[in-house]
C-alpha atoms as a printed R data frame, in Angstrom:
    type eleno elety resid chain resno      x       y      z
1   ATOM     1    CA   MET     A     1 -8.150 -30.807 60.757
2   ATOM     2    CA   GLU     A     2 -7.356 -27.386 59.303
3   ATOM     3    CA   VAL     A     3 -3.899 -28.606 58.305
4   ATOM     4    CA   LEU     A     4 -5.462 -31.393 56.268
5   ATOM     5    CA   LYS     A     5 -7.727 -28.906 54.472
6   ATOM     6    CA   ILE     A     6 -4.817 -26.618 53.723
7   ATOM     7    CA   GLY     A     7 -2.705 -29.509 52.470
8   ATOM     8    CA   LEU     A     8 -5.478 -30.791 50.227
9   ATOM     9    CA   LEU     A     9 -6.138 -27.303 48.863
10  ATOM    10    CA   GLY     A    10 -2.450 -26.913 48.042
11  ATOM    11    CA   VAL     A    11 -2.225 -30.288 46.320
12  ATOM    12    CA   ALA     A    12 -5.438 -29.624 44.360
13  ATOM    13    CA   GLY     A    13 -4.079 -26.253 43.262
14  ATOM    14    CA   VAL     A    14 -0.836 -27.820 42.076
15  ATOM    15    CA   MET     A    15 -2.735 -30.520 40.173
16  ATOM    16    CA   LEU     A    16 -4.900 -27.875 38.515
17  ATOM    17    CA   ALA     A    17 -1.878 -25.733 37.635
18  ATOM    18    CA   LEU     A    18 -0.125 -28.764 36.135
19  ATOM    19    CA   GLN     A    19 -3.048 -29.272 33.756
20  ATOM    20    CA   PHE     A    20 -2.408 -25.839 32.254
21  ATOM    21    CA   LYS     A    21  1.379 -26.044 32.304
22  ATOM    22    CA   SER     A    22  1.801 -27.660 28.894
23  ATOM    23    CA   ASN     A    23 -0.720 -25.568 26.900
24  ATOM    24    CA   LYS     A    24 -0.861 -22.249 28.739
25  ATOM    25    CA   PRO     A    25  2.012 -21.985 31.235
26  ATOM    26    CA   GLU     A    26  0.969 -18.479 32.291
27  ATOM    27    CA   PHE     A    27 -2.368 -19.839 33.522
28  ATOM    28    CA   GLY     A    28 -0.516 -22.342 35.695
29  ATOM    29    CA   LEU     A    29  1.434 -19.468 37.201
30  ATOM    30    CA   TYR     A    30 -1.758 -17.486 37.825
31  ATOM    31    CA   ILE     A    31 -3.432 -20.487 39.445
32  ATOM    32    CA   GLY     A    32 -0.395 -21.036 41.645
33  ATOM    33    CA   PHE     A    33 -0.417 -17.387 42.661
34  ATOM    34    CA   ALA     A    34 -4.148 -17.511 43.456
35  ATOM    35    CA   ILE     A    35 -3.697 -20.641 45.577
36  ATOM    36    CA   CYS     A    36 -0.825 -18.948 47.417
37  ATOM    37    CA   LEU     A    37 -3.012 -15.952 48.200
38  ATOM    38    CA   LEU     A    38 -5.850 -18.208 49.342
39  ATOM    39    CA   LEU     A    39 -3.557 -20.205 51.610
40  ATOM    40    CA   PHE     A    40 -2.033 -16.996 52.945
41  ATOM    41    CA   SER     A    41 -5.512 -15.725 53.822
42  ATOM    42    CA   PHE     A    42 -6.081 -18.910 55.847
43  ATOM    43    CA   VAL     A    43 -2.804 -18.290 57.657
44  ATOM    44    CA   VAL     A    44 -3.745 -14.699 58.446
45  ATOM    45    CA   SER     A    45 -7.182 -15.716 59.728
46  ATOM    46    CA   GLY     A    46 -5.582 -18.354 61.961
47  ATOM    47    CA   LEU     A    47 -3.225 -15.837 63.489
48  ATOM    48    CA   SER     A    48 -5.893 -14.474 65.834
49  ATOM    49    CA   SER     A    49 -5.383 -17.347 68.270
50  ATOM    50    CA   VAL     A    50 -1.619 -16.954 68.072
51  ATOM    51    CA   ILE     A    51 -1.874 -13.219 68.715
52  ATOM    52    CA   GLY     A    52 -4.131 -13.936 71.698
53  ATOM    53    CA   SER     A    53 -1.472 -16.220 73.150
54  ATOM    54    CA   MET     A    54  1.205 -13.657 72.462
55  ATOM    55    CA   LYS     A    55 -0.763 -10.963 74.275
56  ATOM    56    CA   GLU     A    56 -0.936 -13.318 77.240
57  ATOM    57    CA   MET     A    57  2.854 -13.692 77.058
58  ATOM    58    CA   GLU     A    58  3.191  -9.912 76.847
59  ATOM    59    CA   ARG     A    59  1.990  -9.654 80.428
60  ATOM    60    CA   TYR     A    60  5.093 -11.560 81.546
61  ATOM    61    CA   ILE     A    61  7.540  -9.553 79.472
62  ATOM    62    CA   SER     A    62  8.733  -6.273 80.885
63  ATOM    63    CA   ARG     A    63  9.758  -3.028 79.184
64  ATOM    64    CA   ASP     A    64  6.319  -1.872 78.057
65  ATOM    65    CA   GLY     A    65  5.869  -4.477 75.342
66  ATOM    66    CA   VAL     A    66  8.988  -3.574 73.365
67  ATOM    67    CA   TYR     A    67 10.002  -7.217 73.072
68  ATOM    68    CA   PHE     A    68  6.498  -8.202 72.078
69  ATOM    69    CA   ARG     A    69  6.460  -5.655 69.243
70  ATOM    70    CA   ILE     A    70  9.857  -6.904 68.080
71  ATOM    71    CA   LEU     A    71  8.549 -10.476 68.110
72  ATOM    72    CA   LEU     A    72  5.518  -9.509 66.016
73  ATOM    73    CA   LYS     A    73  7.704  -7.561 63.605
74  ATOM    74    CA   VAL     A    74 10.077 -10.507 63.148
75  ATOM    75    CA   ILE     A    75  7.184 -12.903 62.556
76  ATOM    76    CA   GLY     A    76  5.724 -10.532 59.965
77  ATOM    77    CA   ILE     A    77  9.056 -10.170 58.197
78  ATOM    78    CA   THR     A    78  9.542 -13.928 57.974
79  ATOM    79    CA   TYR     A    79  6.035 -14.575 56.648
80  ATOM    80    CA   ILE     A    80  6.227 -11.839 54.023
81  ATOM    81    CA   CYS     A    81  9.695 -12.830 52.843
82  ATOM    82    CA   GLU     A    82  8.877 -16.537 52.726
83  ATOM    83    CA   PHE     A    83  5.652 -15.884 50.818
84  ATOM    84    CA   SER     A    84  7.306 -13.492 48.341
85  ATOM    85    CA   SER     A    85 10.352 -15.646 47.725
86  ATOM    86    CA   GLY     A    86  8.187 -18.728 47.221
87  ATOM    87    CA   ILE     A    87  6.187 -16.984 44.518
88  ATOM    88    CA   CYS     A    88  9.361 -15.743 42.820
89  ATOM    89    CA   ARG     A    89 10.907 -19.216 42.980
90  ATOM    90    CA   ASP     A    90  7.776 -20.803 41.492
91  ATOM    91    CA   ALA     A    91  7.861 -18.276 38.658
92  ATOM    92    CA   GLY     A    92 11.449 -19.299 37.911
93  ATOM    93    CA   TYR     A    93 13.185 -16.251 39.363
94  ATOM    94    CA   THR     A    94 15.341 -18.014 41.932
95  ATOM    95    CA   SER     A    95 17.921 -15.218 42.100
96  ATOM    96    CA   ILE     A    96 15.265 -12.686 43.097
97  ATOM    97    CA   ALA     A    97 13.871 -15.189 45.613
98  ATOM    98    CA   GLY     A    98 17.335 -15.573 47.110
99  ATOM    99    CA   GLN     A    99 17.744 -11.815 47.421
100 ATOM   100    CA   ILE     A   100 14.376 -11.526 49.178
101 ATOM   101    CA   GLU     A   101 15.448 -14.245 51.620
102 ATOM   102    CA   ILE     A   102 18.764 -12.493 52.316
103 ATOM   103    CA   PHE     A   103 16.968  -9.194 52.888
104 ATOM   104    CA   GLY     A   104 14.550 -10.953 55.254
105 ATOM   105    CA   LYS     A   105 17.375 -12.482 57.253
106 ATOM   106    CA   LEU     A   106 19.141  -9.146 57.567
107 ATOM   107    CA   SER     A   107 15.877  -7.463 58.570
108 ATOM   108    CA   VAL     A   108 15.285 -10.063 61.284
109 ATOM   109    CA   LEU     A   109 18.841  -9.561 62.514
110 ATOM   110    CA   ALA     A   110 18.426  -5.780 62.611
111 ATOM   111    CA   SER     A   111 15.040  -6.055 64.341
112 ATOM   112    CA   GLY     A   112 16.457  -8.391 66.979
113 ATOM   113    CA   MET     A   113 19.404  -6.188 67.907
114 ATOM   114    CA   PRO     A   114 17.623  -4.515 70.859
115 ATOM   115    CA   ILE     A   115 17.013  -7.949 72.370
116 ATOM   116    CA   LEU     A   116 20.644  -8.943 71.884
117 ATOM   117    CA   LEU     A   117 21.789  -5.702 73.492
118 ATOM   118    CA   ALA     A   118 19.441  -6.252 76.445
119 ATOM   119    CA   ILE     A   119 20.849  -9.758 76.938
120 ATOM   120    CA   ILE     A   120 24.414  -8.438 76.857
121 ATOM   121    CA   GLU     A   121 23.431  -5.695 79.298
122 ATOM   122    CA   SER     A   122 21.911  -8.279 81.653
123 ATOM   123    CA   ILE     A   123 25.061 -10.387 81.493
124 ATOM   124    CA   GLN     A   124 27.141  -7.310 82.290
125 ATOM   125    CA   GLU     A   125 24.978  -6.568 85.346
126 ATOM   126    CA   ILE     A   126 25.279 -10.136 86.615
127 ATOM   127    CA   ALA     A   127 29.024 -10.349 85.987
128 ATOM   128    CA   GLY     A   128 29.971  -6.980 87.335
């Protein structure tokens, strides 16, 4: 039911922003930005249940929660980059949006390196 509310809020925001697009395009941009922030606040408030599930998973993951912290960091990076690049793209700055997305991908790759190294180390132990 929450997804329906979020979808309707997004569509209503777009319809409202379109009304201002022809006369005052900057107001349409401001409305779009405000709707993005409002939707993002709903996402953040809904993360409590996800974090609860992740803490449950943390009990099964060894190494003092290192992997869990990496997982949270990667999720944060993807949300922030997606949100920022979406706003830039809506404002017409697609090149900046693309650079934010590239930076996000590289940040996720760098954050995930300890996991990749642990997997390679495990394979080495099994093979040798």
